[in-house]
Coordinates of N, CA and C in Angstrom, one line a residue:
M1 N 0.8 -1.1 0.0 CA 0.2 -0.3 0.1 C 0.6 1.2 -0.1
K2 N 0.6 2.0 -1.1 CA 1.4 3.6 -1.0 C 0.9 5.1 0.0
F3 N 2.2 5.1 0.4 CA 2.1 5.7 2.0 C 0.7 6.7 2.0
S4 N 0.2 7.6 0.6 CA -1.0 8.1 0.1 C -2.0 7.6 1.0
E5 N -2.2 6.3 0.2 CA -3.1 5.0 0.6 C -3.1 5.0 2.4
Q6 N -2.1 4.5 2.8 CA -2.6 4.5 3.9 C -3.0 5.5 4.9
L7 N -2.2 7.2 4.6 CA -2.8 8.2 5.3 C -4.2 8.3 5.0
R8 N -4.6 7.8 3.6 CA -6.3 8.3 3.7 C -7.2 7.2 4.4
K9 N -6.5 6.3 4.5 CA -7.1 4.8 4.8 C -7.8 5.1 6.4
K10 N -6.7 5.8 7.4 CA -6.4 6.6 8.7 C -7.3 7.8 8.3
A11 N -7.4 8.6 7.9 CA -8.2 9.8 7.6 C -9.9 9.6 7.4
D12 N -10.2 8.3 7.0 CA -11.1 7.8 6.5 C -13.0 8.7 7.3
S13 N -12.8 8.0 8.7 CA -13.7 8.4 9.5 C -13.9 9.5 9.5
I14 N -12.9 10.9 9.7 CA -13.0 12.3 9.6 C -13.5 12.7 8.1
W15 N -12.9 12.1 6.4 CA -13.4 12.9 5.8 C -15.2 12.1 5.2
N16 N -15.2 11.1 5.8 CA -16.9 10.8 5.9 C -17.4 11.7 6.8
A17 N -16.8 12.0 8.1 CA -17.8 13.2 9.0 C -17.7 14.7 7.7
S18 N -16.8 14.3 6.7 CA -17.0 15.9 6.0 C -17.7 15.9 5.0
F19 N -17.8 14.3 4.2 CA -19.2 14.6 3.1 C -20.6 14.7 3.5
E20 N -20.6 13.9 5.2 CA -22.1 14.2 5.2 C -22.1 15.4 6.5
H21 N -21.1 16.3 6.6 CA -21.6 17.4 7.2 C -22.5 18.5 6.5
P22 N -23.5 18.9 7.1 CA -24.7 20.0 6.7 C -24.3 20.5 5.8
F23 N -23.3 21.2 5.8 CA -22.9 22.1 4.8 C -22.5 21.2 3.1
V24 N -21.8 20.6 3.0 CA -21.2 20.2 1.8 C -22.5 19.5 1.3
R25 N -23.7 18.6 2.3 CA -25.0 17.5 2.0 C -25.7 19.2 1.2
G26 N -25.4 20.5 2.0 CA -26.2 21.5 1.9 C -26.6 22.0 0.4
V27 N -25.2 22.0 -0.2 CA -24.8 22.7 -1.3 C -25.3 21.8 -2.7
A28 N -25.0 20.5 -2.1 CA -25.3 19.5 -3.3 C -26.5 19.0 -3.5
D29 N -27.7 19.6 -2.5 CA -29.1 19.9 -2.8 C -29.6 21.0 -2.7
G30 N -29.1 22.3 -2.7 CA -28.9 22.9 -2.5 C -30.1 23.8 -1.6
S31 N -29.9 23.1 -0.5 CA -30.6 23.7 1.0 C -29.9 24.3 1.8
L32 N -28.3 24.2 1.5 CA -27.8 25.8 2.5 C -27.8 26.8 2.3
P33 N -28.4 27.2 3.6 CA -28.5 29.1 3.6 C -28.1 29.5 2.8
I34 N -28.0 30.8 1.9 CA -27.3 31.5 1.1 C -26.0 32.2 1.7
E35 N -26.6 32.4 3.6 CA -25.4 33.7 4.4 C -24.6 32.4 4.7
C36 N -24.6 31.3 4.8 CA -23.5 30.4 5.0 C -22.6 30.4 4.0
F37 N -23.3 30.1 2.8 CA -22.2 30.0 1.5 C -21.2 31.1 1.8
T38 N -21.9 32.7 1.6 CA -21.4 33.5 1.5 C -20.2 33.5 2.6
Y39 N -20.7 33.0 3.8 CA -19.5 33.4 4.8 C -18.7 32.7 4.4
Y40 N -18.7 30.9 4.0 CA -17.8 30.5 3.6 C -16.5 31.1 2.5
V41 N -17.4 31.5 1.5 CA -16.6 32.3 0.6 C -15.8 33.5 1.0
Q42 N -16.1 33.9 1.8 CA -15.3 35.2 2.6 C -13.9 34.4 3.1
Q43 N -14.2 33.6 4.0 CA -13.3 32.7 4.8 C -12.6 32.1 4.4
D44 N -13.3 31.2 3.2 CA -12.2 31.0 1.7 C -11.0 31.4 1.2
S45 N -11.4 33.0 0.8 CA -10.8 33.8 -0.1 C -9.8 34.2 0.9
F46 N -9.8 33.9 2.2 CA -8.5 34.6 3.3 C -8.0 33.1 2.9
Y47 N -8.1 32.2 3.2 CA -7.8 30.9 3.4 C -6.9 30.4 2.2
L48 N -7.4 31.0 1.2 CA -6.7 30.3 0.1 C -5.8 31.8 -0.7
S49 N -5.4 32.9 0.1 CA -4.6 33.5 -0.3 C -3.1 33.2 1.0
R50 N -3.9 32.6 2.1 CA -2.3 32.3 2.6 C -1.9 31.0 2.3
F51 N -2.9 29.8 1.7 CA -2.9 28.5 1.2 C -1.6 28.7 -0.3
A52 N -1.9 29.5 -0.6 CA -0.7 30.1 -2.3 C 0.6 30.3 -1.4
Q53 N 0.7 30.9 -0.2 CA 1.7 31.5 0.3 C 2.6 30.2 1.3
V54 N 1.8 29.1 1.5 CA 2.7 27.7 1.8 C 2.8 27.5 1.0
Q55 N 2.1 27.0 -0.2 CA 2.7 26.4 -1.4 C 4.1 26.8 -2.0
A56 N 4.1 28.1 -1.9 CA 5.6 29.1 -2.6 C 6.4 28.6 -1.4
I57 N 6.3 28.5 -0.3 CA 7.8 28.3 0.6 C 7.8 26.1 0.4
G58 N 7.0 25.5 0.1 CA 6.9 24.4 -0.4 C 8.5 24.6 -1.5
A59 N 7.9 25.8 -2.6 CA 8.7 25.2 -3.7 C 10.3 25.5 -3.4
A60 N 10.1 26.4 -2.6 CA 11.5 26.8 -1.9 C 12.6 25.8 -1.5
K61 N 11.2 24.8 -0.7 CA 12.1 23.9 0.1 C 12.3 23.1 -1.0
A62 N 12.0 22.7 -2.0 CA 12.1 21.5 -3.0 C 13.6 21.5 -3.0
L63 N 14.2 19.9 -3.7 CA 15.6 19.9 -4.1 C 16.1 19.7 -5.5
D64 N 15.1 20.1 -6.2 CA 15.2 19.8 -7.6 C 14.8 21.2 -8.3
F65 N 14.5 21.2 -9.7 CA 14.4 22.7 -10.0 C 12.4 22.4 -10.8
H66 N 13.0 21.2 -11.2 CA 11.5 20.8 -11.2 C 10.0 20.6 -10.3
T67 N 10.6 20.2 -9.2 CA 9.7 20.1 -8.3 C 9.3 22.0 -8.0
T68 N 10.1 22.6 -7.8 CA 10.3 23.7 -7.2 C 9.3 24.6 -8.5
S69 N 9.7 24.0 -10.1 CA 8.8 25.3 -10.8 C 7.2 24.3 -10.4
Q70 N 7.1 23.6 -10.6 CA 5.7 22.8 -10.1 C 5.2 23.0 -9.2
M71 N 5.6 23.7 -7.7 CA 4.9 23.7 -6.4 C 4.8 25.5 -7.2
A72 N 5.9 26.2 -7.7 CA 5.2 27.1 -7.7 C 4.2 27.2 -8.8
F73 N 4.1 26.3 -9.9 CA 2.6 26.2 -10.6 C 1.4 26.2 -9.7
H74 N 1.8 25.7 -9.0 CA 0.5 25.4 -8.0 C 0.2 26.6 -7.2
A75 N 0.6 27.3 -6.5 CA 0.6 28.3 -6.2 C 0.1 29.9 -7.2
K76 N 0.2 29.4 -8.2 CA 0.2 30.4 -9.0 C -1.8 29.9 -9.5
S77 N -1.6 28.5 -9.9 CA -2.9 28.0 -9.8 C -3.9 28.2 -9.0
T78 N -3.6 28.4 -7.3 CA -4.6 28.8 -6.8 C -5.4 29.9 -7.0
F79 N -4.8 30.6 -6.9 CA -5.1 32.5 -7.7 C -5.7 32.3 -9.2
D80 N -5.1 32.0 -10.1 CA -5.8 31.8 -11.2 C -6.8 31.0 -11.9
A81 N -7.1 29.8 -10.7 CA -7.8 29.0 -10.7 C -9.4 29.0 -9.6
E82 N -8.7 28.4 -8.4 CA -9.9 28.7 -7.1 C -9.8 30.3 -7.2
H83 N -9.1 31.0 -7.0 CA -9.6 32.4 -6.3 C -10.0 32.8 -7.2
M84 N -10.0 32.3 -8.7 CA -10.6 33.6 -10.0 C -12.2 33.3 -9.8
L85 N -12.3 31.6 -9.4 CA -13.9 31.1 -8.7 C -14.4 32.0 -8.2
H86 N -14.0 32.3 -6.9 CA -14.1 32.9 -5.5 C -14.8 34.4 -6.0
E87 N -14.0 34.9 -7.2 CA -14.3 36.1 -7.9 C -15.5 36.3 -8.0
G88 N -15.7 34.8 -8.9 CA -16.8 34.8 -9.3 C -18.0 34.6 -8.5
F89 N -17.9 34.4 -7.8 CA -19.0 34.3 -6.4 C -19.3 35.2 -5.9
A90 N -18.4 36.4 -5.8 CA -18.5 37.4 -5.1 C -19.0 38.3 -6.1
K91 N -18.9 38.4 -7.1 CA -19.9 39.1 -7.8 C -21.4 38.7 -7.8
D92 N -21.6 37.5 -7.7 CA -23.0 36.6 -7.5 C -23.4 37.0 -6.3
L93 N -22.5 36.8 -5.3 CA -22.8 37.5 -3.9 C -22.6 38.8 -3.4
G94 N -22.4 39.6 -4.4 CA -22.4 40.8 -3.8 C -21.0 41.2 -2.6
L95 N -19.9 40.5 -3.0 CA -19.0 40.6 -2.4 C -17.4 41.3 -2.6
E96 N -16.6 41.9 -1.7 CA -15.8 43.2 -2.2 C -14.2 42.3 -1.5
K97 N -13.3 43.0 -2.3 CA -11.9 42.5 -1.6 C -11.8 43.5 -0.8
N98 N -10.9 43.3 0.1 CA -10.6 44.5 1.5 C -8.6 44.8 0.1
S99 N -8.1 45.4 1.6 CA -6.7 45.7 1.4 C -6.1 44.9 0.5
E100 N -5.5 43.7 1.5 CA -5.0 42.7 1.6 C -5.3 41.9 0.6
G101 N -6.2 41.7 -0.8 CA -6.7 41.0 -1.5 C -7.9 39.9 -1.1
H102 N -8.5 39.7 -0.3 CA -9.4 38.7 -0.1 C -10.7 39.4 0.5
M103 N -12.0 38.7 1.3 CA -13.4 39.3 1.1 C -13.4 38.9 2.7
A104 N -12.2 38.7 3.4 CA -13.1 38.1 4.9 C -13.0 39.4 5.3
E105 N -14.0 39.6 6.2 CA -13.9 40.9 6.9 C -13.3 41.2 7.9
E106 N -13.3 39.8 8.6 CA -12.4 39.3 9.8 C -12.3 38.0 9.5
P107 N -10.9 37.1 9.4 CA -10.8 36.0 9.8 C -11.1 35.5 10.9
A108 N -12.3 34.4 10.6 CA -12.9 33.4 11.7 C -11.5 33.0 12.8
P109 N -11.9 32.5 14.1 CA -11.1 31.6 14.9 C -10.3 30.4 14.0
T110 N -11.4 29.6 13.2 CA -11.0 28.4 12.5 C -9.9 28.4 11.1
A111 N -10.5 29.5 10.6 CA -9.7 30.3 9.4 C -7.9 30.4 10.1
V112 N -8.2 31.0 10.9 CA -7.0 31.5 11.3 C -6.2 30.2 12.2
A113 N -6.7 29.4 12.8 CA -6.2 27.9 13.2 C -5.7 27.5 12.1
Y114 N -6.3 27.7 11.0 CA -6.0 26.3 10.1 C -4.5 27.1 9.2
T115 N -4.9 28.2 9.2 CA -3.5 28.7 8.3 C -2.3 29.1 8.6
N116 N -2.4 29.1 10.6 CA -1.2 28.7 11.5 C -0.9 27.7 11.5
H117 N -1.7 26.6 11.4 CA -0.9 25.2 11.3 C -0.3 25.2 9.8
L118 N -0.6 25.5 8.8 CA 0.2 25.3 7.8 C 1.0 26.0 7.5
F119 N 1.6 27.1 8.2 CA 2.1 27.8 8.6 C 3.6 27.4 8.8
S120 N 3.1 26.6 9.8 CA 4.1 26.4 11.5 C 4.9 24.9 10.4
V121 N 4.2 24.2 9.6 CA 4.6 23.5 9.0 C 5.0 24.0 7.8
A122 N 4.9 24.6 7.4 CA 5.8 25.1 5.9 C 7.6 25.7 6.8
Y123 N 7.3 26.3 7.5 CA 8.5 27.2 8.2 C 9.5 25.9 9.0
K124 N 8.8 25.1 9.7 CA 9.5 24.0 10.1 C 9.7 22.2 9.7
G125 N 8.7 22.5 8.5 CA 9.3 21.0 8.4 C 10.0 21.0 6.8
S126 N 9.6 19.9 6.2 CA 10.0 19.4 5.2 C 9.4 19.4 3.6
L127 N 9.8 19.3 2.9 CA 9.0 19.5 1.3 C 8.1 18.0 2.0
G128 N 8.2 16.9 2.6 CA 7.2 16.2 2.2 C 6.3 16.3 3.4
E129 N 6.5 17.3 4.5 CA 5.7 17.6 5.6 C 4.5 19.1 5.0
V130 N 5.3 19.7 4.2 CA 4.4 20.9 3.5 C 3.2 20.3 2.9
I131 N 3.6 19.1 1.7 CA 2.5 18.3 0.8 C 1.5 17.6 1.8
A132 N 1.9 17.0 2.7 CA 0.7 16.4 4.0 C 0.0 17.0 4.6
A133 N 0.6 18.7 4.8 CA -0.4 19.5 5.1 C -1.7 20.6 4.4
I134 N -1.0 20.6 3.4 CA -1.5 20.7 2.2 C -2.7 20.0 1.3
L135 N -2.3 18.9 1.6 CA -2.9 18.2 0.4 C -4.6 17.7 0.6
P136 N -4.7 17.1 1.9 CA -6.4 16.9 2.6 C -6.9 18.1 2.0
C137 N -6.6 19.2 1.6 CA -7.9 20.1 1.0 C -7.6 19.9 0.0
Y138 N -6.6 19.9 -0.9 CA -6.9 19.1 -2.8 C -7.6 17.8 -2.8
W139 N -7.4 16.9 -1.9 CA -8.0 15.5 -2.2 C -9.2 15.2 -1.9
L140 N -9.0 15.8 -0.3 CA -10.4 15.8 0.3 C -11.6 16.9 -1.0
Y141 N -11.3 18.0 -1.4 CA -12.1 18.2 -2.5 C -12.4 17.7 -3.6
W142 N -11.5 16.7 -4.2 CA -11.8 16.4 -5.4 C -12.9 14.7 -4.9
E143 N -12.7 14.1 -3.9 CA -13.5 13.6 -3.8 C -14.9 13.8 -3.6
I144 N -15.0 15.0 -3.0 CA -16.7 15.7 -2.6 C -16.9 15.9 -4.0
G145 N -16.3 16.5 -5.4 CA -16.4 16.9 -6.8 C -16.9 15.5 -7.3
E146 N -16.0 14.4 -6.6 CA -16.4 12.8 -7.3 C -18.2 12.0 -7.1
K147 N -18.4 12.8 -5.5 CA -19.3 12.0 -4.6 C -20.7 12.7 -5.1
Y148 N -20.3 14.4 -5.4 CA -21.6 14.7 -5.7 C -21.8 15.2 -7.0
K149 N -20.7 14.6 -8.1 CA -21.2 15.0 -9.3 C -22.6 14.3 -9.9
G150 N -23.1 15.0 -10.4 CA -24.4 15.3 -11.0 C -25.5 15.2 -10.1
S151 N -25.1 16.0 -9.0 CA -26.2 16.6 -7.8 C -26.5 17.8 -8.7
T152 N -27.8 18.1 -8.3 CA -28.4 19.7 -9.4 C -28.9 20.2 -8.3
P153 N -28.3 21.2 -7.8 CA -29.0 21.6 -6.7 C -29.6 23.0 -7.0
E154 N -30.1 23.5 -8.2 CA -30.5 24.4 -8.4 C -30.5 25.5 -8.0
H155 N -29.3 25.9 -7.5 CA -28.7 27.2 -7.5 C -27.2 27.3 -8.3
P156 N -27.4 27.8 -9.3 CA -26.3 28.6 -10.1 C -24.5 28.5 -9.4
V157 N -24.4 29.0 -8.1 CA -23.8 29.0 -7.6 C -23.1 28.3 -6.9
Y158 N -24.1 27.3 -6.0 CA -23.8 25.7 -5.8 C -23.0 25.0 -6.5
Q159 N -23.7 25.3 -7.7 CA -23.6 24.3 -8.7 C -22.4 24.4 -9.3
K160 N -22.0 25.6 -9.6 CA -20.6 26.0 -10.0 C -19.7 25.5 -9.3
W161 N -19.7 25.5 -7.6 CA -18.7 24.8 -6.6 C -18.8 23.1 -6.9
I162 N -19.6 22.8 -7.2 CA -19.8 20.9 -7.7 C -19.0 21.0 -8.4
D163 N -19.2 21.6 -9.7 CA -18.6 21.2 -11.1 C -16.8 21.4 -11.0
T164 N -16.7 22.5 -10.2 CA -15.1 22.6 -10.5 C -14.5 22.0 -9.9
Y165 N -15.2 21.6 -8.5 CA -14.2 20.3 -7.8 C -14.4 18.9 -8.6
G166 N -15.1 18.5 -9.4 CA -15.4 17.4 -10.4 C -14.9 17.8 -11.6
D167 N -14.3 18.7 -11.5 CA -13.5 18.5 -13.1 C -12.6 18.0 -13.1
E168 N -12.0 17.3 -14.9 CA -10.5 17.0 -14.7 C -9.3 17.9 -14.6
W169 N -9.5 19.1 -14.7 CA -8.4 20.0 -14.3 C -7.8 19.8 -13.5
F170 N -9.2 19.9 -12.2 CA -8.6 19.4 -10.7 C -8.0 18.0 -10.8
A171 N -8.5 17.5 -10.7 CA -8.3 16.0 -10.8 C -6.8 16.2 -11.5
T172 N -6.2 16.2 -12.1 CA -4.7 16.2 -12.7 C -3.9 17.0 -11.5
L173 N -4.5 18.0 -10.8 CA -3.7 18.7 -10.0 C -3.1 18.0 -8.7
V174 N -4.5 17.7 -8.5 CA -4.4 16.5 -6.9 C -3.5 15.0 -7.1
K175 N -4.0 14.9 -8.0 CA -3.0 13.5 -8.8 C -1.7 13.4 -8.5
E176 N -1.3 15.1 -8.8 CA 0.2 15.6 -9.7 C 0.9 15.1 -7.6
Q177 N -0.1 16.0 -7.0 CA 0.3 16.0 -5.3 C 0.6 15.1 -4.4
I178 N -0.1 14.3 -4.7 CA -0.9 12.6 -4.2 C 0.7 12.1 -4.2
N179 N 0.9 12.0 -5.9 CA 2.4 11.3 -6.3 C 3.4 12.1 -5.5
R180 N 3.3 13.2 -5.9 CA 4.9 14.0 -5.2 C 4.6 13.9 -3.2
L181 N 3.6 13.2 -2.5 CA 3.9 13.2 -1.3 C 4.4 11.5 -1.2
D182 N 4.2 10.5 -2.1 CA 5.0 9.6 -1.8 C 6.0 9.4 -2.3
D183 N 6.8 10.3 -3.4 CA 8.0 10.2 -3.7 C 8.8 10.4 -2.8
C184 N 8.0 11.7 -1.7 CA 8.9 12.3 -0.8 C 9.1 10.9 0.3
A185 N 7.7 10.2 0.7 CA 7.5 9.4 1.8 C 8.8 8.3 1.5
K186 N 9.4 7.9 0.0 CA 9.9 6.9 0.2 C 11.4 7.1 0.8
K187 N 11.7 8.3 0.6 CA 12.9 9.1 0.6 C 12.8 9.3 1.9
A188 N 12.0 10.0 3.1 CA 12.0 9.8 4.6 C 12.0 9.0 5.3
S189 N 12.7 9.7 6.9 CA 13.0 8.5 7.4 C 12.0 8.0 8.1
A190 N 11.9 7.0 9.4 CA 10.1 6.4 9.8 C 9.6 7.9 10.7
E191 N 10.7 8.9 11.4 CA 10.6 9.9 12.6 C 9.6 10.6 11.4
E192 N 10.5 11.0 10.0 CA 9.4 12.2 9.4 C 8.2 11.6 8.7
K193 N 8.3 9.9 8.9 CA 6.1 10.1 8.3 C 6.0 9.8 9.3
Q194 N 5.9 9.9 10.5 CA 5.3 10.1 11.7 C 4.8 11.1 11.4
R195 N 5.8 12.3 11.4 CA 5.3 13.6 11.7 C 4.0 13.9 10.5
M196 N 4.5 13.3 9.4 CA 3.6 13.6 8.0 C 2.7 12.8 8.4
E197 N 2.2 11.9 8.8 CA 0.9 11.4 9.3 C -0.1 12.5 10.0
S198 N 0.8 12.5 10.7 CA -0.5 13.4 11.8 C -0.5 14.9 11.0
I199 N 0.8 15.3 10.9 CA 0.2 16.7 10.1 C -1.6 16.1 9.2
F200 N -1.3 15.2 8.2 CA -2.1 15.2 7.3 C -3.6 15.1 8.6
I201 N -3.5 14.1 9.3 CA -4.7 14.0 9.7 C -5.2 15.2 10.3
T202 N -4.1 16.3 11.3 CA -4.7 17.6 11.6 C -5.3 18.5 10.7
S203 N -4.8 18.5 9.4 CA -5.2 19.5 8.1 C -6.7 18.6 8.0
S204 N -6.5 17.4 8.0 CA -8.0 16.8 7.7 C -9.5 17.1 8.5
R205 N -8.9 16.9 9.9 CA -9.8 17.5 11.1 C -9.8 19.1 11.0
Y206 N -9.2 20.1 10.5 CA -9.4 21.2 10.3 C -10.1 21.3 8.9
E207 N -10.0 20.7 8.1 CA -11.2 20.8 7.3 C -12.6 20.1 7.4
Y208 N -12.8 19.4 8.3 CA -14.3 19.4 8.8 C -14.4 20.0 9.5
M209 N -13.6 21.0 10.2 CA -13.8 22.3 11.4 C -14.2 23.6 10.6
F210 N -13.5 23.6 9.2 CA -14.1 24.7 8.4 C -15.6 24.7 7.3
W211 N -16.1 23.4 7.7 CA -17.3 23.3 7.0 C -18.1 24.4 8.4
E212 N -18.1 23.3 9.5 CA -19.1 23.6 10.9 C -18.4 25.0 10.5
M213 N -17.5 25.5 10.6 CA -16.9 27.5 11.0 C -18.0 28.2 10.0
S214 N -17.9 27.9 8.7 CA -19.2 27.9 7.8 C -20.8 28.2 8.4
Y215 N -21.0 27.1 8.7 CA -22.2 26.3 8.7 C -23.1 27.2 10.2
T216 N -21.9 27.4 11.0 CA -22.3 28.0 11.9 C -22.2 29.5 12.1
L217 N -21.4 30.3 10.8 CA -21.0 31.1 11.0 C -20.5 32.2 12.1
E218 N -19.2 31.0 12.1 CA -18.3 30.9 13.4 C -17.9 32.3 13.9
K219 N -17.8 32.9 15.2 CA -16.8 34.3 15.1 C -16.2 34.3 16.5
W220 N -15.8 35.2 16.9 CA -14.8 35.0 17.8 C -15.7 35.2 19.0
P221 N -15.6 34.8 20.2 CA -15.9 35.1 21.4 C -16.5 36.4 22.3
V222 N -14.9 36.5 22.2 CA -15.0 37.9 22.5 C -14.5 39.2 21.8

């Protein structure tokens, strides 16, 4: 069993919880209150601005020029593809960017915690650990896109979201990062692979918490 397959198996219960979360199911069947999706878009815009920076740090940690180039391409793709998708949502939902280039009026506690987790791994860890941190975001969204492909929520914004993550261009990006994780694992020590596993599980938990944050319109308590 490949290292990526081992991690996916260990995260299965967490990912199943994401598949069945009322936010995700609500997008698929069109029942999600639009204010929850609007809040998600705002927070995800903040998250993606940080996610691209972590991808760029990963590019700097690569030991060969090809991997540096590909990781830099992924950072650019986050803006060109996913961020542009959110700009389309912004027009539909009446949102505007702030001076930092994202749409969150104030990043929510979970969004801050998740991105701080990613930055901590990026600055302290190896390339393999960076990939382990960012891969659940790629991979989980791809599986959600595949699971709910064919859904007809009868809401154009929700339909666009489902169609994006079920598209082949996104699958190509995900598979590339899965293969990169396995390549890194082949060269990693047992201790590093343990860290990669722990990081992957933590990011998977944050993905679930991101749905919950959006569904409950999470705010700072004080």
